[in-house]
C-alpha positions as MATLAB code, in Angstrom:
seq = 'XXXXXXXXXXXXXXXXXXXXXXXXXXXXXXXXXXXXXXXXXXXXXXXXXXXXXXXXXXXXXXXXXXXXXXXXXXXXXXXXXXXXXXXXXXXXX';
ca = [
      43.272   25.526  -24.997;
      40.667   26.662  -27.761;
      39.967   30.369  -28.316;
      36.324   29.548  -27.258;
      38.046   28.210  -23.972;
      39.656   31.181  -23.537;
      37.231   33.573  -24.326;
      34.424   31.314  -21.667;
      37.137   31.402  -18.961;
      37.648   35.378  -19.593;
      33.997   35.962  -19.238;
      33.702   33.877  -15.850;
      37.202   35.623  -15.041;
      34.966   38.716  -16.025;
      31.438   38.001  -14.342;
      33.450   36.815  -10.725;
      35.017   40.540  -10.483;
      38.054   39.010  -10.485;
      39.710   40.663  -13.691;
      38.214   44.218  -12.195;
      40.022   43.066   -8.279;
      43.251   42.115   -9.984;
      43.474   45.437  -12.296;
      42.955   47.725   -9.408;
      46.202   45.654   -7.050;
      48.225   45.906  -10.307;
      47.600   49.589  -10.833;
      47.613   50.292   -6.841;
      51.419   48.849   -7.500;
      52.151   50.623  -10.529;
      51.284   54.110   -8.599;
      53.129   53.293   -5.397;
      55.786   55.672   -5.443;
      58.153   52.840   -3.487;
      57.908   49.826   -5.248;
      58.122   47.115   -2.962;
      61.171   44.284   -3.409;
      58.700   41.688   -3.525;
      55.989   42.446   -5.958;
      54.357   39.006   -5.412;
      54.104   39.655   -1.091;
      52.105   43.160   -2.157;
      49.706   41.157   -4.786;
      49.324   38.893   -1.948;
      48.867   41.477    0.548;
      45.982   44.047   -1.330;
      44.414   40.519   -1.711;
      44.196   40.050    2.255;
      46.658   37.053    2.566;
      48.234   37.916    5.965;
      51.533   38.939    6.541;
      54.497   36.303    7.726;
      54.050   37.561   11.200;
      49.874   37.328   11.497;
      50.553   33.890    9.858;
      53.040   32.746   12.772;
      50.834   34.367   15.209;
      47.153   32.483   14.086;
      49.652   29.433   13.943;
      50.680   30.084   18.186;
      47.393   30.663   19.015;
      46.273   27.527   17.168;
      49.205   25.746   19.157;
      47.876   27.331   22.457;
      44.310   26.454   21.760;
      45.794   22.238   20.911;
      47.453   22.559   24.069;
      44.396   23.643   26.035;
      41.780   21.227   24.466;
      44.380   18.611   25.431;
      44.803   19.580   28.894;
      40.491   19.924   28.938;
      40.278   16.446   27.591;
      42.549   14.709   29.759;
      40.751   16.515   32.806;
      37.458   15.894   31.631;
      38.811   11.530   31.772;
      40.561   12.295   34.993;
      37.059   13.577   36.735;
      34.999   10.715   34.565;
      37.088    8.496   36.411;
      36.681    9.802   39.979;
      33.161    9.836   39.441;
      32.911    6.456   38.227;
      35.171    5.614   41.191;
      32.621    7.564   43.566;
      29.641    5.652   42.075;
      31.268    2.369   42.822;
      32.117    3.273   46.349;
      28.193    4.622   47.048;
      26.841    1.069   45.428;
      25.385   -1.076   48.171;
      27.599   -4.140   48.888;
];
């Protein structure tokens, strides 16, 4: 990479706020007084990634919310059907 690579990337880095955001987490974790095992899970954390356990719990409720759309769909075929069976029984033979 070019020095006039680097120094356009450093400006955008500059002009996004993203040097200014990632100063402030690494001097929040130079201050704490208990520095965490896992440096990497507090970046990600100060940056609003969500813990392991909000993950796994947006992933259940995704799983719940599959399950339900399933059970919705297969309902919503289930009644089509009756009503396409009710339309054929109230047809004049």
């Amino acid at each position: 990479m070019s020095e006039s690579q680097k120094e356009t990337f450093r400006k955008y880095l500059e002009q996004a706020g993203a040097i200014d955001v990632l100063v402030k987490v690494l001097v929040q974790l130079y201050e704490e007084p208990s520095k965490p095992k896992q440096a990497l899970d507090y970046i990600k954390q100060c940056l609003g990634s969500p813990t392991p356990a909000e993950y796994e719990a947006v992933v259940a409720e995704r799983d719940g919310l599959q399950k339900q759309l399933e059970e919705a769909n297969q309902l919503i075929a289930e009644l089509q059907s009756r009503v396409q069976q009710l339309e054929a029984a109230a047809e004049p033979v």
